[in-house]
Amino acid sequence: MFYSHFSLDQNPFMECPPLAWLQKDERFDQGLARLEYFAREGLAALLLGNTGTGKSSLLRLFKQHLDKNRCPVQYLHLTHLTAPGMLRLIVAELGEEPKLGKDRLFRQILQCVNKSETPTMLLLDEAHLLPPDALTDLRLLLGSFTEQTSKLKIVLCGQQPLRLMLNRQAHEDLAARIAVRYRLAPLNEEQTHAYIKARMKNAGASKDIFQDDARDAIHEYAQGNPRQINNIATACLINAAIKNESIITEISVNQAMNEFRLP
């Protein structure tokens, strides 16, 4: 495949790279600064961004930065759960066997949190998939504490529908508890260039395979979205390997896009 053609050790544009690969650009620096403030001072935080912009990667970096002795962290990747399903998932992540009934689940969560000497943090990824009553349950959990005595902190991470849900009157109490809000933007052109270079170097590339005009074209096609950059760059590498080409230019990107069109 293209690994051997370009003398790469592994896939440079994998979906979930090692943490050491993550490009700590200004977007991540800004996000981490806000989340670290929240870890010290807040009850809830909101992280928004379009699909593929790197929200989950930012959460992974944030989790790595936290002092685990100061704040135990549980990362939950949510799907289309019911409100009781979310509570059961939280209980399981806290190391307990979920009991039957919402009241019992609430008590289990509060008992687990209260017996810890330090605050427990829940990182809820894909939170835009939660139903409204699940957000109500999160508000009730947070409402069991005050800012001075809180043993529970929650990060809500998701796409635009999450913000719209929180703007509803039914969730104004939860929204009022959000100390930090941050929207993760796409990469700008300079960041896209750095992103592609760093990924290729981490994968073992010894030279610039993607020329400047190719990186420009990829940025334009992907609109700075890292996931789309990954997809397009991979398509370019495959096509170049098939054609026995050693570099990738703007022409190479355009040819790849004839076969690989963004939806």
mmCIF file of N, CA and C in Angstrom, residues 84 87-92 95-109:
data_model
loop_
_atom_site.group_PDB
_atom_site.id
_atom_site.type_symbol
_atom_site.label_atom_id
_atom_site.label_comp_id
_atom_site.label_asym_id
_atom_site.label_seq_id
_atom_site.Cartn_x
_atom_site.Cartn_y
_atom_site.Cartn_z
ATOM 1 N N PRO A 84 -32.444 7.341 31.555
ATOM 2 C CA PRO A 84 -31.977 6.279 32.457
ATOM 3 C C PRO A 84 -30.734 5.566 31.920
ATOM 4 N N LEU A 87 -27.740 7.560 32.883
ATOM 5 C CA LEU A 87 -27.418 7.394 34.303
ATOM 6 C C LEU A 87 -26.756 6.048 34.566
ATOM 7 N N ARG A 88 -27.252 5.005 33.901
ATOM 8 C CA ARG A 88 -26.636 3.683 34.071
ATOM 9 C C ARG A 88 -25.192 3.687 33.577
ATOM 10 N N LEU A 89 -24.956 4.378 32.453
ATOM 11 C CA LEU A 89 -23.598 4.455 31.911
ATOM 12 C C LEU A 89 -22.673 5.178 32.886
ATOM 13 N N ILE A 90 -23.159 6.259 33.482
ATOM 14 C CA ILE A 90 -22.350 7.001 34.454
ATOM 15 C C ILE A 90 -22.015 6.116 35.649
ATOM 16 N N VAL A 91 -23.022 5.399 36.169
ATOM 17 C CA VAL A 91 -22.792 4.508 37.314
ATOM 18 C C VAL A 91 -21.737 3.458 36.969
ATOM 19 N N ALA A 92 -21.860 2.866 35.783
ATOM 20 C CA ALA A 92 -20.902 1.840 35.366
ATOM 21 C C ALA A 92 -19.490 2.414 35.257
ATOM 22 N N GLY A 95 -17.627 2.642 38.341
ATOM 23 C CA GLY A 95 -17.188 1.374 38.905
ATOM 24 C C GLY A 95 -18.221 0.605 39.687
ATOM 25 N N GLU A 96 -19.491 0.968 39.546
ATOM 26 C CA GLU A 96 -20.564 0.295 40.276
ATOM 27 C C GLU A 96 -21.457 -0.480 39.311
ATOM 28 N N GLU A 97 -22.199 -1.441 39.850
ATOM 29 C CA GLU A 97 -23.198 -2.173 39.079
ATOM 30 C C GLU A 97 -24.502 -1.385 39.115
ATOM 31 N N PRO A 98 -25.000 -0.899 37.958
ATOM 32 C CA PRO A 98 -26.224 -0.085 37.964
ATOM 33 C C PRO A 98 -27.420 -0.846 38.532
ATOM 34 N N LYS A 99 -28.180 -0.154 39.368
ATOM 35 C CA LYS A 99 -29.389 -0.733 39.950
ATOM 36 C C LYS A 99 -30.599 -0.337 39.112
ATOM 37 N N LEU A 100 -31.732 -0.935 39.408
ATOM 38 C CA LEU A 100 -32.966 -0.628 38.695
ATOM 39 C C LEU A 100 -33.624 0.603 39.305
ATOM 40 N N GLY A 101 -34.183 1.450 38.431
ATOM 41 C CA GLY A 101 -34.911 2.615 38.910
ATOM 42 C C GLY A 101 -34.057 3.866 38.926
ATOM 43 N N LYS A 102 -34.631 4.975 38.431
ATOM 44 C CA LYS A 102 -33.876 6.224 38.339
ATOM 45 C C LYS A 102 -33.446 6.737 39.708
ATOM 46 N N ASP A 103 -34.316 6.622 40.720
ATOM 47 C CA ASP A 103 -33.958 7.100 42.055
ATOM 48 C C ASP A 103 -32.721 6.385 42.586
ATOM 49 N N ARG A 104 -32.674 5.063 42.381
ATOM 50 C CA ARG A 104 -31.519 4.296 42.846
ATOM 51 C C ARG A 104 -30.253 4.681 42.084
ATOM 52 N N LEU A 105 -30.402 4.936 40.783
ATOM 53 C CA LEU A 105 -29.248 5.350 39.987
ATOM 54 C C LEU A 105 -28.710 6.695 40.468
ATOM 55 N N PHE A 106 -29.623 7.629 40.759
ATOM 56 C CA PHE A 106 -29.210 8.928 41.290
ATOM 57 C C PHE A 106 -28.418 8.741 42.581
ATOM 58 N N ARG A 107 -28.959 7.927 43.481
ATOM 59 C CA ARG A 107 -28.294 7.718 44.769
ATOM 60 C C ARG A 107 -26.922 7.073 44.586
ATOM 61 N N GLN A 108 -26.839 6.127 43.636
ATOM 62 C CA GLN A 108 -25.541 5.496 43.374
ATOM 63 C C GLN A 108 -24.500 6.516 42.922
ATOM 64 N N ILE A 109 -24.912 7.387 41.997
ATOM 65 C CA ILE A 109 -23.976 8.395 41.491
ATOM 66 C C ILE A 109 -23.531 9.318 42.614
#
